[in-house]
Amino acid sequence: MIRYTEDPGEVHEEMLTGFFADWPRAPTPAQHLAVLRGSHRAVLAVDEETGAAVGFVNLLSDGVLTAFVPWLEVLPGYRGRGIGTELMRRVLAGTEGLYSIDLMCDEPLLPYYARFGMVPLGGATLRHREALAPREEGKPT
């Protein structure tokens, strides 16, 4: 059974393993938790049986007109069960009064986000990969 929570206070670092697997450098669980706790809104999917977080999404906002969804991720073993869709549905709930909710994604993911009413726009990013901790050999993130 998957439980959804918007209370990052319920989440601990040891619950946040296995995420960012395809990243060249991943945030540490401490960084990940700090991001979730510092977000305007964060929604997590927790496997009730294992107690592990299996998916999450976060939303950053000025609280007036704009918001940004930087991360949505579901662990590979839990994909295809509608968890990502439910996370997006929950994080977008109540944002109707905002002018824009933006996110950046790879082009193949655009049809997925179109399901939530999102439309493609141009964008740009600047990434400082050195801000992420280097991977330690043999240690999952």
Short mmCIF file of N, CA and C in Angstrom, two decimals:
data_model
loop_
_atom_site.label_atom_id
_atom_site.label_comp_id
_atom_site.label_asym_id
_atom_site.label_seq_id
_atom_site.Cartn_x
_atom_site.Cartn_y
_atom_site.Cartn_z
N MET A 1 0.85 -1.18 0.00
CA MET A 1 0.00 0.00 0.00
C MET A 1 0.89 1.24 0.00
N ILE A 2 0.57 2.20 -0.86
CA ILE A 2 1.30 3.45 -0.94
C ILE A 2 0.52 4.52 -0.20
N ARG A 3 1.23 5.24 0.65
CA ARG A 3 0.65 6.36 1.40
C ARG A 3 1.30 7.63 0.90
N TYR A 4 0.53 8.69 0.74
CA TYR A 4 1.05 9.97 0.29
C TYR A 4 1.06 10.95 1.45
N THR A 5 2.13 11.71 1.54
CA THR A 5 2.22 12.71 2.61
C THR A 5 2.79 14.01 2.05
N GLU A 6 2.29 15.10 2.58
CA GLU A 6 2.81 16.42 2.26
C GLU A 6 3.60 16.98 3.44
N ASP A 7 3.91 16.14 4.40
CA ASP A 7 4.64 16.56 5.59
C ASP A 7 6.06 16.02 5.55
N PRO A 8 7.02 16.84 5.05
CA PRO A 8 8.41 16.37 5.00
C PRO A 8 8.98 16.09 6.39
N GLY A 9 8.31 16.56 7.45
CA GLY A 9 8.74 16.25 8.80
C GLY A 9 8.62 14.77 9.12
N GLU A 10 7.79 14.05 8.35
CA GLU A 10 7.63 12.60 8.53
C GLU A 10 8.77 11.82 7.88
N VAL A 11 9.58 12.50 7.07
CA VAL A 11 10.60 11.82 6.28
C VAL A 11 11.97 12.00 6.92
N HIS A 12 12.77 10.95 6.85
CA HIS A 12 14.12 10.96 7.39
C HIS A 12 15.09 10.54 6.28
N GLU A 13 16.34 10.92 6.41
CA GLU A 13 17.34 10.65 5.38
C GLU A 13 17.37 9.19 4.95
N GLU A 14 17.29 8.27 5.91
CA GLU A 14 17.41 6.85 5.57
C GLU A 14 16.24 6.36 4.71
N MET A 15 15.16 7.13 4.61
CA MET A 15 14.03 6.78 3.75
C MET A 15 14.27 7.16 2.30
N LEU A 16 15.30 7.97 2.05
CA LEU A 16 15.52 8.57 0.73
C LEU A 16 16.68 7.92 -0.01
N THR A 17 16.66 6.63 -0.18
CA THR A 17 17.74 5.96 -0.90
C THR A 17 17.24 5.46 -2.24
N GLY A 18 18.16 5.39 -3.21
CA GLY A 18 17.85 4.86 -4.52
C GLY A 18 17.43 5.89 -5.55
N PHE A 19 17.24 7.12 -5.14
CA PHE A 19 16.85 8.16 -6.08
C PHE A 19 18.08 8.70 -6.82
N PHE A 20 17.84 9.37 -7.94
CA PHE A 20 18.88 10.02 -8.74
C PHE A 20 19.89 9.03 -9.32
N ALA A 21 19.46 7.81 -9.58
CA ALA A 21 20.37 6.75 -10.03
C ALA A 21 21.06 7.07 -11.34
N ASP A 22 20.42 7.77 -12.25
CA ASP A 22 21.03 8.05 -13.54
C ASP A 22 21.78 9.38 -13.59
N TRP A 23 21.87 10.05 -12.49
CA TRP A 23 22.59 11.32 -12.44
C TRP A 23 24.09 11.05 -12.36
N PRO A 24 24.91 11.91 -12.99
CA PRO A 24 26.36 11.72 -12.86
C PRO A 24 26.84 11.96 -11.43
N ARG A 25 26.17 12.85 -10.73
CA ARG A 25 26.40 13.11 -9.31
C ARG A 25 25.03 13.33 -8.69
N ALA A 26 24.80 12.72 -7.58
CA ALA A 26 23.48 12.80 -6.95
C ALA A 26 23.54 13.63 -5.67
N PRO A 27 22.42 14.28 -5.34
CA PRO A 27 22.36 14.93 -4.03
C PRO A 27 22.49 13.86 -2.94
N THR A 28 23.08 14.23 -1.84
CA THR A 28 23.13 13.32 -0.71
C THR A 28 21.71 13.22 -0.12
N PRO A 29 21.42 12.18 0.64
CA PRO A 29 20.10 12.13 1.30
C PRO A 29 19.85 13.36 2.17
N ALA A 30 20.89 13.91 2.79
CA ALA A 30 20.72 15.12 3.61
C ALA A 30 20.32 16.31 2.73
N GLN A 31 20.97 16.46 1.57
CA GLN A 31 20.60 17.53 0.65
C GLN A 31 19.17 17.33 0.14
N HIS A 32 18.86 16.09 -0.22
CA HIS A 32 17.53 15.76 -0.72
C HIS A 32 16.46 16.14 0.31
N LEU A 33 16.68 15.75 1.54
CA LEU A 33 15.72 16.06 2.60
C LEU A 33 15.61 17.57 2.81
N ALA A 34 16.73 18.28 2.78
CA ALA A 34 16.71 19.74 2.94
C ALA A 34 15.91 20.40 1.82
N VAL A 35 16.05 19.90 0.59
CA VAL A 35 15.28 20.43 -0.54
C VAL A 35 13.79 20.22 -0.29
N LEU A 36 13.41 19.02 0.10
CA LEU A 36 12.00 18.74 0.34
C LEU A 36 11.44 19.63 1.45
N ARG A 37 12.19 19.77 2.52
CA ARG A 37 11.72 20.59 3.65
C ARG A 37 11.70 22.08 3.32
N GLY A 38 12.54 22.52 2.39
CA GLY A 38 12.59 23.93 2.01
C GLY A 38 11.66 24.30 0.88
N SER A 39 10.95 23.33 0.33
CA SER A 39 10.06 23.58 -0.80
C SER A 39 8.75 24.21 -0.33
N HIS A 40 8.12 24.93 -1.23
CA HIS A 40 6.79 25.50 -0.97
C HIS A 40 5.80 24.37 -0.69
N ARG A 41 5.94 23.30 -1.47
CA ARG A 41 5.14 22.10 -1.27
C ARG A 41 5.96 20.90 -1.73
N ALA A 42 5.89 19.83 -1.00
CA ALA A 42 6.51 18.56 -1.39
C ALA A 42 5.52 17.45 -1.08
N VAL A 43 5.43 16.51 -1.98
CA VAL A 43 4.56 15.36 -1.79
C VAL A 43 5.42 14.12 -1.94
N LEU A 44 5.30 13.21 -1.01
CA LEU A 44 6.06 11.97 -1.05
C LEU A 44 5.13 10.77 -1.06
N ALA A 45 5.56 9.75 -1.79
CA ALA A 45 4.86 8.46 -1.80
C ALA A 45 5.70 7.52 -0.95
N VAL A 46 5.08 6.92 0.05
CA VAL A 46 5.79 6.04 0.99
C VAL A 46 5.18 4.65 0.92
N ASP A 47 6.04 3.65 0.77
CA ASP A 47 5.59 2.26 0.81
C ASP A 47 5.33 1.92 2.27
N GLU A 48 4.09 1.67 2.61
CA GLU A 48 3.71 1.39 4.00
C GLU A 48 4.41 0.14 4.54
N GLU A 49 4.68 -0.82 3.69
CA GLU A 49 5.28 -2.08 4.13
C GLU A 49 6.75 -1.90 4.50
N THR A 50 7.50 -1.15 3.67
CA THR A 50 8.93 -1.00 3.90
C THR A 50 9.28 0.29 4.65
N GLY A 51 8.39 1.27 4.62
CA GLY A 51 8.67 2.56 5.24
C GLY A 51 9.54 3.46 4.39
N ALA A 52 9.89 3.02 3.19
CA ALA A 52 10.76 3.80 2.30
C ALA A 52 9.95 4.75 1.42
N ALA A 53 10.53 5.90 1.15
CA ALA A 53 9.95 6.79 0.15
C ALA A 53 10.21 6.16 -1.21
N VAL A 54 9.19 6.07 -2.03
CA VAL A 54 9.33 5.45 -3.35
C VAL A 54 9.10 6.45 -4.47
N GLY A 55 8.70 7.66 -4.12
CA GLY A 55 8.50 8.71 -5.10
C GLY A 55 8.34 10.04 -4.40
N PHE A 56 8.61 11.10 -5.13
CA PHE A 56 8.45 12.43 -4.57
C PHE A 56 8.33 13.45 -5.69
N VAL A 57 7.76 14.58 -5.37
CA VAL A 57 7.72 15.74 -6.24
C VAL A 57 7.80 16.96 -5.34
N ASN A 58 8.42 18.02 -5.84
CA ASN A 58 8.44 19.25 -5.05
C ASN A 58 8.12 20.44 -5.93
N LEU A 59 7.62 21.49 -5.29
CA LEU A 59 7.20 22.70 -5.97
C LEU A 59 7.80 23.88 -5.22
N LEU A 60 8.46 24.75 -5.96
CA LEU A 60 9.00 25.99 -5.42
C LEU A 60 8.10 27.12 -5.91
N SER A 61 7.84 28.12 -5.08
CA SER A 61 6.93 29.18 -5.48
C SER A 61 7.20 30.47 -4.74
N ASP A 62 6.83 31.58 -5.40
CA ASP A 62 6.85 32.87 -4.71
C ASP A 62 5.57 33.04 -3.89
N GLY A 63 4.64 32.11 -4.04
CA GLY A 63 3.39 32.16 -3.28
C GLY A 63 2.39 33.17 -3.80
N VAL A 64 2.72 33.83 -4.91
CA VAL A 64 1.83 34.86 -5.45
C VAL A 64 1.39 34.51 -6.87
N LEU A 65 2.35 34.40 -7.79
CA LEU A 65 1.99 34.19 -9.19
C LEU A 65 2.73 33.05 -9.89
N THR A 66 3.88 32.64 -9.37
CA THR A 66 4.67 31.66 -10.11
C THR A 66 5.11 30.50 -9.24
N ALA A 67 5.33 29.38 -9.92
CA ALA A 67 5.85 28.19 -9.24
C ALA A 67 6.68 27.40 -10.25
N PHE A 68 7.50 26.53 -9.72
CA PHE A 68 8.38 25.71 -10.53
C PHE A 68 8.43 24.31 -9.93
N VAL A 69 8.31 23.30 -10.76
CA VAL A 69 8.42 21.90 -10.32
C VAL A 69 9.80 21.41 -10.76
N PRO A 70 10.77 21.37 -9.84
CA PRO A 70 12.11 20.95 -10.25
C PRO A 70 12.31 19.45 -10.33
N TRP A 71 11.65 18.69 -9.47
CA TRP A 71 11.91 17.26 -9.40
C TRP A 71 10.62 16.46 -9.25
N LEU A 72 10.52 15.42 -10.06
CA LEU A 72 9.51 14.38 -9.89
C LEU A 72 10.24 13.08 -10.16
N GLU A 73 10.21 12.17 -9.21
CA GLU A 73 10.89 10.90 -9.41
C GLU A 73 10.16 9.79 -8.67
N VAL A 74 10.09 8.65 -9.34
CA VAL A 74 9.55 7.43 -8.76
C VAL A 74 10.61 6.36 -8.94
N LEU A 75 10.89 5.61 -7.89
CA LEU A 75 11.89 4.54 -7.99
C LEU A 75 11.51 3.55 -9.09
N PRO A 76 12.49 3.02 -9.82
CA PRO A 76 12.20 2.14 -10.96
C PRO A 76 11.25 0.99 -10.64
N GLY A 77 11.38 0.34 -9.52
CA GLY A 77 10.53 -0.79 -9.18
C GLY A 77 9.09 -0.42 -8.89
N TYR A 78 8.78 0.86 -8.81
CA TYR A 78 7.43 1.32 -8.49
C TYR A 78 6.79 2.06 -9.66
N ARG A 79 7.50 2.19 -10.77
CA ARG A 79 6.95 2.90 -11.92
C ARG A 79 5.85 2.08 -12.58
N GLY A 80 4.97 2.78 -13.29
CA GLY A 80 3.88 2.11 -13.99
C GLY A 80 2.67 1.81 -13.11
N ARG A 81 2.67 2.33 -11.90
CA ARG A 81 1.55 2.09 -10.98
C ARG A 81 0.71 3.35 -10.74
N GLY A 82 1.01 4.43 -11.46
CA GLY A 82 0.26 5.68 -11.29
C GLY A 82 0.76 6.56 -10.16
N ILE A 83 1.89 6.20 -9.57
CA ILE A 83 2.42 6.98 -8.44
C ILE A 83 2.85 8.37 -8.90
N GLY A 84 3.56 8.47 -10.02
CA GLY A 84 3.99 9.77 -10.54
C GLY A 84 2.81 10.65 -10.87
N THR A 85 1.79 10.06 -11.47
CA THR A 85 0.58 10.82 -11.80
C THR A 85 -0.09 11.34 -10.54
N GLU A 86 -0.19 10.51 -9.52
CA GLU A 86 -0.81 10.95 -8.26
C GLU A 86 0.04 12.03 -7.58
N LEU A 87 1.35 11.89 -7.63
CA LEU A 87 2.22 12.92 -7.05
C LEU A 87 2.00 14.26 -7.75
N MET A 88 1.96 14.24 -9.09
CA MET A 88 1.73 15.49 -9.84
C MET A 88 0.35 16.06 -9.55
N ARG A 89 -0.65 15.20 -9.52
CA ARG A 89 -2.00 15.67 -9.24
C ARG A 89 -2.05 16.39 -7.89
N ARG A 90 -1.41 15.80 -6.90
CA ARG A 90 -1.42 16.37 -5.56
C ARG A 90 -0.61 17.67 -5.47
N VAL A 91 0.55 17.71 -6.13
CA VAL A 91 1.38 18.92 -6.01
C VAL A 91 0.75 20.09 -6.77
N LEU A 92 0.00 19.80 -7.84
CA LEU A 92 -0.65 20.86 -8.61
C LEU A 92 -1.99 21.30 -8.02
N ALA A 93 -2.56 20.50 -7.13
CA ALA A 93 -3.84 20.86 -6.52
C ALA A 93 -3.71 22.19 -5.77
N GLY A 94 -4.63 23.09 -6.06
CA GLY A 94 -4.63 24.38 -5.37
C GLY A 94 -3.74 25.43 -6.01
N THR A 95 -3.15 25.13 -7.16
CA THR A 95 -2.27 26.12 -7.81
C THR A 95 -3.02 26.94 -8.87
N GLU A 96 -4.33 26.78 -8.96
CA GLU A 96 -5.10 27.45 -10.00
C GLU A 96 -4.98 28.97 -9.94
N GLY A 97 -4.69 29.54 -8.79
CA GLY A 97 -4.56 30.98 -8.67
C GLY A 97 -3.20 31.52 -9.09
N LEU A 98 -2.28 30.65 -9.40
CA LEU A 98 -0.96 31.08 -9.85
C LEU A 98 -0.98 31.27 -11.37
N TYR A 99 -0.26 32.26 -11.85
CA TYR A 99 -0.19 32.54 -13.28
C TYR A 99 0.55 31.43 -14.03
N SER A 100 1.68 30.96 -13.48
CA SER A 100 2.45 29.95 -14.19
C SER A 100 3.04 28.93 -13.24
N ILE A 101 3.00 27.70 -13.69
CA ILE A 101 3.69 26.60 -13.02
C ILE A 101 4.59 26.00 -14.10
N ASP A 102 5.88 26.16 -13.94
CA ASP A 102 6.84 25.75 -14.95
C ASP A 102 7.62 24.54 -14.50
N LEU A 103 8.15 23.81 -15.49
CA LEU A 103 9.11 22.76 -15.22
C LEU A 103 9.93 22.55 -16.47
N MET A 104 11.11 21.98 -16.27
CA MET A 104 11.98 21.63 -17.39
C MET A 104 12.05 20.11 -17.44
N CYS A 105 12.01 19.56 -18.65
CA CYS A 105 12.13 18.11 -18.80
C CYS A 105 12.71 17.80 -20.17
N ASP A 106 13.14 16.59 -20.33
CA ASP A 106 13.61 16.13 -21.63
C ASP A 106 12.41 16.01 -22.57
N GLU A 107 12.66 16.23 -23.85
CA GLU A 107 11.58 16.24 -24.84
C GLU A 107 10.70 14.99 -24.82
N PRO A 108 11.24 13.78 -24.64
CA PRO A 108 10.36 12.60 -24.63
C PRO A 108 9.33 12.60 -23.49
N LEU A 109 9.55 13.42 -22.47
CA LEU A 109 8.60 13.47 -21.34
C LEU A 109 7.48 14.48 -21.54
N LEU A 110 7.54 15.29 -22.58
CA LEU A 110 6.52 16.32 -22.81
C LEU A 110 5.10 15.75 -22.88
N PRO A 111 4.87 14.62 -23.57
CA PRO A 111 3.49 14.08 -23.58
C PRO A 111 2.99 13.70 -22.18
N TYR A 112 3.87 13.23 -21.33
CA TYR A 112 3.47 12.90 -19.95
C TYR A 112 2.94 14.15 -19.25
N TYR A 113 3.68 15.25 -19.32
CA TYR A 113 3.27 16.47 -18.63
C TYR A 113 2.09 17.15 -19.31
N ALA A 114 1.87 16.89 -20.59
CA ALA A 114 0.70 17.43 -21.28
C ALA A 114 -0.59 16.91 -20.64
N ARG A 115 -0.54 15.73 -20.03
CA ARG A 115 -1.71 15.16 -19.36
C ARG A 115 -2.20 16.05 -18.21
N PHE A 116 -1.31 16.92 -17.73
CA PHE A 116 -1.67 17.81 -16.63
C PHE A 116 -1.98 19.22 -17.12
N GLY A 117 -2.11 19.37 -18.45
CA GLY A 117 -2.42 20.66 -19.04
C GLY A 117 -1.19 21.51 -19.34
N MET A 118 -0.02 20.95 -19.20
CA MET A 118 1.21 21.69 -19.45
C MET A 118 1.52 21.70 -20.95
N VAL A 119 2.06 22.81 -21.42
CA VAL A 119 2.40 22.96 -22.84
C VAL A 119 3.90 23.23 -22.98
N PRO A 120 4.49 22.76 -24.08
CA PRO A 120 5.93 22.98 -24.29
C PRO A 120 6.25 24.45 -24.50
N LEU A 121 7.33 24.88 -23.89
CA LEU A 121 7.89 26.23 -24.08
C LEU A 121 9.40 26.09 -24.12
N GLY A 122 10.08 27.07 -24.67
CA GLY A 122 11.54 27.06 -24.63
C GLY A 122 12.03 27.32 -23.22
N GLY A 123 13.24 26.95 -22.96
CA GLY A 123 13.79 27.18 -21.63
C GLY A 123 15.30 27.10 -21.66
N ALA A 124 15.89 27.43 -20.56
CA ALA A 124 17.34 27.36 -20.43
C ALA A 124 17.67 27.04 -18.98
N THR A 125 18.87 26.52 -18.76
CA THR A 125 19.29 26.19 -17.41
C THR A 125 20.79 26.40 -17.28
N LEU A 126 21.22 26.59 -16.08
CA LEU A 126 22.64 26.65 -15.72
C LEU A 126 22.81 25.65 -14.60
N ARG A 127 23.71 24.69 -14.79
CA ARG A 127 23.90 23.65 -13.78
C ARG A 127 25.33 23.69 -13.26
N HIS A 128 25.46 23.72 -11.94
CA HIS A 128 26.75 23.64 -11.26
C HIS A 128 26.85 22.24 -10.66
N ARG A 129 27.31 21.30 -11.45
CA ARG A 129 27.36 19.90 -11.01
C ARG A 129 28.22 19.71 -9.77
N GLU A 130 29.19 20.58 -9.56
CA GLU A 130 30.06 20.44 -8.40
C GLU A 130 29.31 20.70 -7.08
N ALA A 131 28.10 21.23 -7.15
CA ALA A 131 27.30 21.44 -5.94
C ALA A 131 26.77 20.12 -5.39
N LEU A 132 26.80 19.08 -6.21
CA LEU A 132 26.36 17.76 -5.79
C LEU A 132 27.56 16.97 -5.30
N ALA A 133 27.34 16.14 -4.32
CA ALA A 133 28.42 15.33 -3.75
C ALA A 133 28.88 14.30 -4.77
N PRO A 134 30.18 14.02 -4.83
CA PRO A 134 30.64 12.95 -5.73
C PRO A 134 30.13 11.60 -5.24
N ARG A 135 29.88 10.71 -6.18
CA ARG A 135 29.44 9.37 -5.82
C ARG A 135 30.59 8.60 -5.20
N GLU A 136 30.28 7.89 -4.12
CA GLU A 136 31.27 6.99 -3.52
C GLU A 136 31.08 5.63 -4.15
N GLU A 137 32.16 5.00 -4.57
CA GLU A 137 32.07 3.70 -5.21
C GLU A 137 31.36 2.70 -4.31
N GLY A 138 30.42 1.98 -4.92
CA GLY A 138 29.72 0.92 -4.20
C GLY A 138 28.62 1.39 -3.26
N LYS A 139 28.42 2.71 -3.13
CA LYS A 139 27.38 3.21 -2.22
C LYS A 139 26.22 3.74 -3.03
N PRO A 140 25.01 3.22 -2.77
CA PRO A 140 23.83 3.78 -3.44
C PRO A 140 23.50 5.15 -2.87
N THR A 141 22.80 5.94 -3.64
CA THR A 141 22.38 7.25 -3.15
C THR A 141 20.97 7.22 -2.66
#
